[in-house]
Amino acid sequence: MTATTELGYDELPALLTRVTGDEKHDSSSYSTLDIVWVLYDRVLEPDDRFLLSKGHGPTAYYAILAAKGILPVEALDGFGGFESTLGHHPDRLLVPGVEISSGSLGHGLPIAVGVALTGRRTFVLVGDGELDEGSNWEAVQYAGRARIETLTTIVIDNASATYGWPGGIEERFALEGWRTRRVDGRDHDAIEHALRGRGGPLCVVAEVRD
Amino acid sequence: MRERFYQLATEALWENDRVAVVLAAIGAAKIAEHPRRFDVGIREQLMIGVAAGLALEGYRPIVHSYTPFLVERPYESLKLDLGHNDLGAVLVSYGASYDAYCRSVPGVVPRLRRRTRSTRPTSRRRTS
């Protein structure tokens, strides 16, 4: 990461406005904001990988990549336009810092398992609604049984799964052998503490209700 | 032919440290355990996703199953995890699929090239 042009958390709303062209921000872009910020600001090391599986709401992701100097701030202006590299689903072949092309739900976690199997410390972000997709459970089951310690799955729980997750989504991960934590998805210190948890695979459920 | 593939894949694993083998149960008894031989159990979407992840890290995954489990079942994973992400893997199937989908479906995945080999020389002319 280049540190020369880094911007702070307080400047993210202005960057988001630059992406969306709107003072108000919809929930799909806003739900991931604090988690992704804490990852890039406090947790990720240069050798780590972050895979955004929940790629259908990438505006916070783009804003944070720009804040951290990974993406030129000017690139945010054309978001979604014909000439822009920033689409409504991130494209790893076009956008610096983007590890996987995503947007179709249920693909990031299986890919993250492959990355983590090489010994790479890997973080993948999914949504609780996205976990309805069965492909995720193939990955959760295998990663737990194979004890892939370098893998952390972050679940944004904004109660958007059609039929919910009785008992909490983390119960499903725990049954498969994952260590689990539930945190307030807006509490930066709590998010950081949970993401630094040792032993894995690790599932951090970040509750976001606003 | 299948036995020969298992033999060659095993050799490739031991001879080249960038080669990995990803299986979904089928073939696991034929390719001896190795740190880069991953059997994910009967989970074909994961099999393709894992191959994509390994490819992202610079490995060359060899992925193998019977044709319907390599192609039709994880079709969207082939299309997105490998095709859309522009990642390389060697996909080795065995046997035909019920309605010959194995020949038509991969044709619409970007950048995927197909090679067909038959054990019967007479049928090879028709199917390749």
Tab-separated table of C-alpha atoms in Angstrom:
chain	number	residue	atom	x	y	z
A	1	MET	CA	0.000	0.000	0.000
A	2	THR	CA	1.212	3.488	-0.752
A	3	ALA	CA	0.926	5.804	2.188
A	4	THR	CA	1.450	9.114	0.422
A	5	THR	CA	-2.141	10.111	-0.278
A	6	GLU	CA	-4.045	8.312	2.443
A	7	LEU	CA	-7.299	9.781	3.680
A	8	GLY	CA	-9.006	9.142	6.994
A	9	TYR	CA	-12.303	7.575	8.050
A	10	ASP	CA	-13.935	10.988	8.397
A	11	GLU	CA	-13.325	11.622	4.725
A	12	LEU	CA	-15.142	8.462	3.562
A	13	PRO	CA	-18.612	10.083	3.316
A	14	ALA	CA	-17.238	12.606	0.824
A	15	LEU	CA	-15.618	9.797	-1.174
A	16	LEU	CA	-18.871	7.802	-1.120
A	17	THR	CA	-20.700	10.838	-2.429
A	18	ARG	CA	-18.123	11.068	-5.169
A	19	VAL	CA	-18.889	7.447	-6.123
A	20	THR	CA	-22.673	7.578	-5.961
A	21	GLY	CA	-23.288	11.234	-6.728
A	22	ASP	CA	-25.717	11.277	-3.820
A	23	GLU	CA	-25.527	12.673	-0.295
A	24	LYS	CA	-27.502	9.704	1.021
A	25	HIS	CA	-26.139	6.183	0.661
A	26	ASP	CA	-28.074	2.966	0.201
A	27	SER	CA	-27.700	0.117	2.655
A	28	SER	CA	-25.836	-2.317	0.391
A	29	SER	CA	-22.905	0.071	0.080
A	30	TYR	CA	-23.045	1.290	3.648
A	31	SER	CA	-23.324	-2.088	5.439
A	32	THR	CA	-19.720	-3.049	4.648
A	33	LEU	CA	-18.168	0.364	5.310
A	34	ASP	CA	-16.814	-0.084	8.846
A	35	ILE	CA	-15.664	-3.686	8.423
A	36	VAL	CA	-13.751	-2.954	5.216
A	37	TRP	CA	-12.297	0.207	6.743
A	38	VAL	CA	-10.988	-1.625	9.827
A	39	LEU	CA	-9.511	-4.338	7.588
A	40	TYR	CA	-7.576	-1.871	5.440
A	41	ASP	CA	-6.746	0.572	8.233
A	42	ARG	CA	-5.765	-1.809	11.036
A	43	VAL	CA	-5.631	-5.492	10.093
A	44	LEU	CA	-4.420	-6.310	6.580
A	45	GLU	CA	-0.671	-6.827	6.101
A	46	PRO	CA	0.913	-6.526	2.646
A	47	ASP	CA	1.023	-10.325	2.205
A	48	ASP	CA	-2.621	-10.845	3.176
A	49	ARG	CA	-5.528	-11.191	0.776
A	50	PHE	CA	-9.015	-9.708	1.074
A	51	LEU	CA	-11.732	-11.113	-1.167
A	52	LEU	CA	-14.998	-9.201	-1.393
A	53	SER	CA	-17.545	-11.890	-2.207
A	54	LYS	CA	-20.454	-9.538	-1.543
A	55	GLY	CA	-19.515	-7.623	-4.681
A	56	HIS	CA	-22.995	-6.312	-5.473
A	57	GLY	CA	-22.481	-3.294	-3.209
A	58	PRO	CA	-18.947	-2.146	-3.976
A	59	THR	CA	-19.133	1.611	-3.383
A	60	ALA	CA	-17.679	1.533	0.156
A	61	TYR	CA	-14.957	-0.824	-1.101
A	62	TYR	CA	-14.020	1.560	-3.921
A	63	ALA	CA	-14.057	4.553	-1.566
A	64	ILE	CA	-11.735	2.792	0.896
A	65	LEU	CA	-9.345	1.602	-1.832
A	66	ALA	CA	-9.154	5.239	-2.910
A	67	ALA	CA	-8.720	6.508	0.667
A	68	LYS	CA	-5.788	4.129	1.085
A	69	GLY	CA	-4.155	5.273	-2.144
A	70	ILE	CA	-4.597	1.910	-3.882
A	71	LEU	CA	-7.017	3.395	-6.408
A	72	PRO	CA	-6.791	6.957	-7.756
A	73	VAL	CA	-9.448	9.136	-6.128
A	74	GLU	CA	-10.348	10.558	-9.550
A	75	ALA	CA	-11.455	7.075	-10.663
A	76	LEU	CA	-14.428	7.297	-8.291
A	77	ASP	CA	-16.125	10.021	-10.334
A	78	GLY	CA	-17.122	7.876	-13.279
A	79	PHE	CA	-18.535	4.943	-11.280
A	80	GLY	CA	-20.810	2.744	-13.357
A	81	GLY	CA	-20.253	4.749	-16.519
A	82	PHE	CA	-19.337	3.319	-19.881
A	83	GLU	CA	-15.770	4.616	-19.718
A	84	SER	CA	-15.229	3.730	-16.053
A	85	THR	CA	-13.264	0.741	-14.780
A	86	LEU	CA	-15.464	0.783	-11.666
A	87	GLY	CA	-18.547	-1.295	-12.328
A	88	HIS	CA	-21.449	-2.196	-10.088
A	89	HIS	CA	-19.594	-5.491	-9.651
A	90	PRO	CA	-15.800	-5.155	-9.127
A	91	ASP	CA	-13.595	-6.596	-11.882
A	92	ARG	CA	-10.178	-7.819	-10.794
A	93	LEU	CA	-8.818	-7.371	-14.316
A	94	LEU	CA	-9.679	-3.660	-14.319
A	95	VAL	CA	-9.438	-2.318	-10.764
A	96	PRO	CA	-6.145	-2.117	-8.813
A	97	GLY	CA	-6.329	-3.930	-5.486
A	98	VAL	CA	-9.390	-5.996	-6.367
A	99	GLU	CA	-8.499	-9.673	-5.841
A	100	ILE	CA	-11.547	-11.341	-7.416
A	101	SER	CA	-14.255	-10.354	-9.846
A	102	SER	CA	-17.429	-10.818	-7.840
A	103	GLY	CA	-21.088	-9.951	-7.624
A	104	SER	CA	-22.809	-13.232	-8.340
A	105	LEU	CA	-23.356	-14.584	-4.842
A	106	GLY	CA	-21.663	-17.634	-3.406
A	107	HIS	CA	-18.335	-17.602	-5.231
A	108	GLY	CA	-15.916	-15.716	-2.966
A	109	LEU	CA	-15.819	-18.170	-0.085
A	110	PRO	CA	-14.972	-21.240	-2.218
A	111	ILE	CA	-12.226	-19.241	-3.966
A	112	ALA	CA	-10.936	-18.008	-0.595
A	113	VAL	CA	-10.574	-21.622	0.534
A	114	GLY	CA	-8.237	-22.241	-2.408
A	115	VAL	CA	-6.177	-19.136	-1.619
A	116	ALA	CA	-5.967	-20.017	2.088
A	117	LEU	CA	-4.910	-23.597	1.333
A	118	THR	CA	-1.592	-22.207	0.102
A	119	GLY	CA	-0.891	-20.852	3.602
A	120	ARG	CA	-1.858	-17.301	2.692
A	121	ARG	CA	-3.726	-15.341	5.393
A	122	THR	CA	-7.054	-14.763	3.688
A	123	PHE	CA	-10.126	-12.726	4.608
A	124	VAL	CA	-13.399	-13.067	2.710
A	125	LEU	CA	-16.499	-10.921	3.190
A	126	VAL	CA	-19.962	-12.393	2.614
A	127	GLY	CA	-23.505	-11.349	3.485
A	128	ASP	CA	-25.994	-13.300	5.604
A	129	GLY	CA	-28.368	-13.314	2.640
A	130	GLU	CA	-25.576	-14.535	0.381
A	131	LEU	CA	-25.166	-17.550	2.681
A	132	ASP	CA	-28.456	-18.882	1.323
A	133	GLU	CA	-26.349	-20.033	-1.650
A	134	GLY	CA	-25.395	-23.682	-1.179
A	135	SER	CA	-21.922	-23.255	-2.667
A	136	ASN	CA	-20.875	-21.446	0.525
A	137	TRP	CA	-21.695	-24.478	2.641
A	138	GLU	CA	-19.447	-26.725	0.592
A	139	ALA	CA	-16.662	-24.309	1.547
A	140	VAL	CA	-17.679	-23.936	5.213
A	141	GLN	CA	-17.842	-27.702	5.698
A	142	TYR	CA	-14.506	-28.425	4.057
A	143	ALA	CA	-12.594	-25.515	5.628
A	144	GLY	CA	-13.776	-26.579	9.077
A	145	ARG	CA	-12.933	-30.248	8.707
A	146	ALA	CA	-9.623	-29.525	6.954
A	147	ARG	CA	-8.787	-26.981	9.691
A	148	ILE	CA	-7.680	-24.220	7.336
A	149	GLU	CA	-6.246	-21.920	9.979
A	150	THR	CA	-5.350	-19.062	7.623
A	151	LEU	CA	-8.969	-18.427	6.593
A	152	THR	CA	-11.279	-15.828	8.122
A	153	THR	CA	-14.850	-15.395	6.902
A	154	ILE	CA	-16.590	-12.153	7.798
A	155	VAL	CA	-20.374	-12.295	7.624
A	156	ILE	CA	-22.261	-9.016	7.451
A	157	ASP	CA	-25.462	-9.870	9.260
A	158	ASN	CA	-28.048	-7.317	8.200
A	159	ALA	CA	-30.909	-9.810	8.529
A	160	SER	CA	-31.396	-10.104	4.788
A	161	ALA	CA	-31.591	-13.905	4.478
A	162	THR	CA	-35.050	-14.802	3.187
A	163	TYR	CA	-35.773	-17.356	5.926
A	164	GLY	CA	-33.274	-16.143	8.543
A	165	TRP	CA	-30.713	-18.157	10.490
A	166	PRO	CA	-32.379	-19.507	13.662
A	167	GLY	CA	-29.935	-19.462	16.572
A	168	GLY	CA	-27.553	-17.178	14.706
A	169	ILE	CA	-25.469	-17.792	11.590
A	170	GLU	CA	-22.369	-18.497	13.682
A	171	GLU	CA	-23.970	-21.686	15.026
A	172	ARG	CA	-23.697	-23.210	11.542
A	173	PHE	CA	-20.015	-22.364	11.337
A	174	ALA	CA	-19.291	-23.603	14.882
A	175	LEU	CA	-20.863	-26.973	14.117
A	176	GLU	CA	-18.425	-27.383	11.233
A	177	GLY	CA	-15.405	-26.661	13.409
A	178	TRP	CA	-14.970	-22.902	12.998
A	179	ARG	CA	-14.160	-20.528	15.839
A	180	THR	CA	-16.775	-17.791	15.877
A	181	ARG	CA	-17.248	-14.261	17.149
A	182	ARG	CA	-20.200	-11.867	16.910
A	183	VAL	CA	-19.501	-8.144	16.963
A	184	ASP	CA	-21.245	-4.833	16.450
A	185	GLY	CA	-20.541	-4.075	12.788
A	186	ARG	CA	-20.002	-0.380	13.585
A	187	ASP	CA	-17.610	-0.809	16.555
A	188	HIS	CA	-14.104	-0.465	15.144
A	189	ASP	CA	-12.256	-1.721	18.224
A	190	ALA	CA	-14.529	-4.754	18.549
A	191	ILE	CA	-14.148	-5.555	14.848
A	192	GLU	CA	-10.359	-5.284	15.059
A	193	HIS	CA	-10.187	-7.456	18.178
A	194	ALA	CA	-12.347	-10.147	16.561
A	195	LEU	CA	-10.382	-10.156	13.296
A	196	ARG	CA	-7.131	-10.572	15.205
A	197	GLY	CA	-8.460	-13.731	16.853
A	198	ARG	CA	-6.024	-16.636	16.669
A	199	GLY	CA	-6.773	-20.145	15.527
A	200	GLY	CA	-9.043	-20.911	12.706
A	201	PRO	CA	-10.806	-21.099	10.494
A	202	LEU	CA	-12.439	-18.079	12.048
A	203	CYS	CA	-15.924	-16.680	11.411
A	204	VAL	CA	-16.654	-13.125	12.495
A	205	VAL	CA	-20.325	-12.175	12.311
A	206	ALA	CA	-20.680	-8.401	12.152
A	207	GLU	CA	-24.167	-7.299	13.060
A	208	VAL	CA	-25.409	-4.280	11.116
A	209	ARG	CA	-28.964	-3.131	11.642
A	210	ASP	CA	-28.988	0.487	10.430
B	1	MET	CA	-6.645	-44.070	-20.206
B	2	ARG	CA	-7.930	-43.090	-16.795
B	3	GLU	CA	-5.197	-45.070	-15.058
B	4	ARG	CA	-2.641	-43.319	-17.229
B	5	PHE	CA	-4.029	-39.910	-16.217
B	6	TYR	CA	-3.792	-40.766	-12.517
B	7	GLN	CA	-0.210	-41.895	-13.022
B	8	LEU	CA	0.769	-38.738	-14.932
B	9	ALA	CA	-1.010	-36.402	-12.512
B	10	THR	CA	0.816	-38.040	-9.606
B	11	GLU	CA	4.139	-37.635	-11.391
B	12	ALA	CA	3.376	-33.992	-12.172
B	13	LEU	CA	2.658	-33.308	-8.491
B	14	TRP	CA	6.024	-34.648	-7.401
B	15	GLU	CA	8.027	-33.196	-10.288
B	16	ASN	CA	6.684	-29.621	-10.392
B	17	ASP	CA	6.078	-27.653	-7.231
B	18	ARG	CA	3.549	-25.343	-8.904
B	19	VAL	CA	1.208	-28.186	-9.833
B	20	ALA	CA	-1.780	-28.911	-7.595
B	21	VAL	CA	-4.520	-31.518	-7.990
B	22	VAL	CA	-8.095	-30.816	-6.912
B	23	LEU	CA	-10.593	-33.656	-6.624
B	24	ALA	CA	-14.138	-34.148	-5.390
B	25	ALA	CA	-13.849	-37.728	-4.110
B	26	ILE	CA	-13.567	-39.257	-7.575
B	27	GLY	CA	-9.961	-40.287	-8.219
B	28	ALA	CA	-8.896	-39.707	-4.614
B	29	ALA	CA	-8.080	-43.383	-4.164
B	30	LYS	CA	-5.911	-43.312	-7.285
B	31	ILE	CA	-3.727	-40.272	-6.603
B	32	ALA	CA	-1.661	-40.746	-3.468
B	33	GLU	CA	-1.757	-38.140	-0.735
B	34	HIS	CA	0.464	-35.145	-1.299
B	35	PRO	CA	0.525	-31.653	0.288
B	36	ARG	CA	-0.893	-30.202	-2.949
B	37	ARG	CA	-3.464	-32.911	-3.644
B	38	PHE	CA	-6.755	-31.591	-2.282
B	39	ASP	CA	-9.815	-33.837	-2.085
B	40	VAL	CA	-12.739	-31.636	-1.053
B	41	GLY	CA	-15.235	-34.507	-0.859
B	42	ILE	CA	-18.356	-34.592	-3.017
B	43	ARG	CA	-18.456	-30.804	-3.449
B	44	GLU	CA	-18.011	-29.849	-7.083
B	45	GLN	CA	-18.650	-26.110	-6.815
B	46	LEU	CA	-15.962	-25.941	-4.153
B	47	MET	CA	-13.652	-28.043	-6.327
B	48	ILE	CA	-13.704	-25.353	-9.020
B	49	GLY	CA	-13.550	-22.476	-6.514
B	50	VAL	CA	-10.507	-24.000	-4.812
B	51	ALA	CA	-8.829	-24.408	-8.198
B	52	ALA	CA	-9.432	-20.707	-8.899
B	53	GLY	CA	-7.963	-19.746	-5.522
B	54	LEU	CA	-4.885	-21.863	-6.130
B	55	ALA	CA	-4.496	-20.297	-9.576
B	56	LEU	CA	-4.708	-16.818	-8.008
B	57	GLU	CA	-1.702	-17.797	-5.900
B	58	GLY	CA	0.276	-18.883	-8.959
B	59	TYR	CA	-0.368	-22.624	-8.912
B	60	ARG	CA	-1.477	-24.677	-11.908
B	61	PRO	CA	-4.418	-26.759	-10.699
B	62	ILE	CA	-5.374	-30.011	-12.372
B	63	VAL	CA	-9.071	-30.609	-11.683
B	64	HIS	CA	-10.649	-33.962	-12.304
B	65	SER	CA	-14.013	-35.669	-12.069
B	66	TYR	CA	-16.520	-37.475	-14.246
B	67	THR	CA	-17.864	-35.162	-16.931
B	68	PRO	CA	-21.242	-34.152	-15.439
B	69	PHE	CA	-19.582	-33.370	-12.108
B	70	LEU	CA	-16.754	-31.421	-13.696
B	71	VAL	CA	-18.875	-29.384	-16.108
B	72	GLU	CA	-22.628	-29.285	-15.613
B	73	ARG	CA	-22.945	-29.332	-11.857
B	74	PRO	CA	-20.395	-26.544	-11.177
B	75	TYR	CA	-21.065	-24.739	-14.451
B	76	GLU	CA	-21.390	-21.236	-13.011
B	77	SER	CA	-18.187	-21.758	-11.034
B	78	LEU	CA	-16.399	-22.638	-14.269
B	79	LYS	CA	-17.853	-19.584	-15.970
B	80	LEU	CA	-17.137	-17.063	-13.202
B	81	ASP	CA	-14.345	-18.419	-10.973
B	82	LEU	CA	-12.133	-19.412	-13.890
B	83	GLY	CA	-13.534	-17.736	-17.012
B	84	HIS	CA	-14.548	-14.315	-15.752
B	85	ASN	CA	-11.534	-14.086	-13.431
B	86	ASP	CA	-9.209	-15.106	-16.279
B	87	LEU	CA	-7.602	-17.903	-14.260
B	88	GLY	CA	-5.973	-21.005	-15.652
B	89	ALA	CA	-6.634	-24.626	-14.762
B	90	VAL	CA	-6.388	-27.981	-16.488
B	91	LEU	CA	-9.778	-29.682	-16.360
B	92	VAL	CA	-9.672	-33.402	-17.019
B	93	SER	CA	-12.957	-35.234	-17.327
B	94	TYR	CA	-13.673	-38.875	-17.882
B	95	GLY	CA	-16.602	-40.429	-19.675
B	96	ALA	CA	-19.435	-38.763	-21.511
B	97	SER	CA	-22.388	-36.879	-20.160
B	98	TYR	CA	-26.003	-37.898	-20.685
B	99	ASP	CA	-26.774	-35.476	-23.474
B	100	ALA	CA	-23.297	-34.531	-24.686
B	101	TYR	CA	-23.418	-31.256	-22.772
B	102	CYS	CA	-19.753	-31.831	-22.090
B	103	ARG	CA	-19.057	-30.738	-25.645
B	104	SER	CA	-21.364	-27.756	-25.904
B	105	VAL	CA	-21.342	-26.111	-22.472
B	106	PRO	CA	-17.622	-25.313	-22.120
B	107	GLY	CA	-17.780	-23.712	-25.548
B	108	VAL	CA	-19.511	-20.668	-24.102
B	109	VAL	CA	-17.034	-20.105	-21.270
B	110	PRO	CA	-14.595	-17.369	-22.327
B	111	ARG	CA	-11.043	-18.511	-22.929
B	112	LEU	CA	-11.809	-22.182	-22.211
B	113	ARG	CA	-10.263	-24.529	-24.738
B	114	ARG	CA	-11.446	-28.096	-25.157
B	115	ARG	CA	-9.524	-31.241	-26.023
B	116	THR	CA	-11.265	-34.571	-26.524
B	117	ARG	CA	-9.631	-37.966	-26.399
B	118	SER	CA	-11.456	-41.227	-26.927
B	119	THR	CA	-10.304	-44.715	-26.043
B	120	ARG	CA	-11.808	-45.952	-29.325
B	121	PRO	CA	-10.049	-44.750	-32.474
B	122	THR	CA	-13.164	-45.248	-34.622
B	123	SER	CA	-15.329	-42.985	-32.472
B	124	ARG	CA	-12.662	-40.338	-32.075
B	125	ARG	CA	-13.301	-39.050	-35.570
B	126	ARG	CA	-16.926	-38.394	-34.731
B	127	THR	CA	-16.480	-36.840	-31.321
B	128	SER	CA	-13.403	-34.664	-31.669
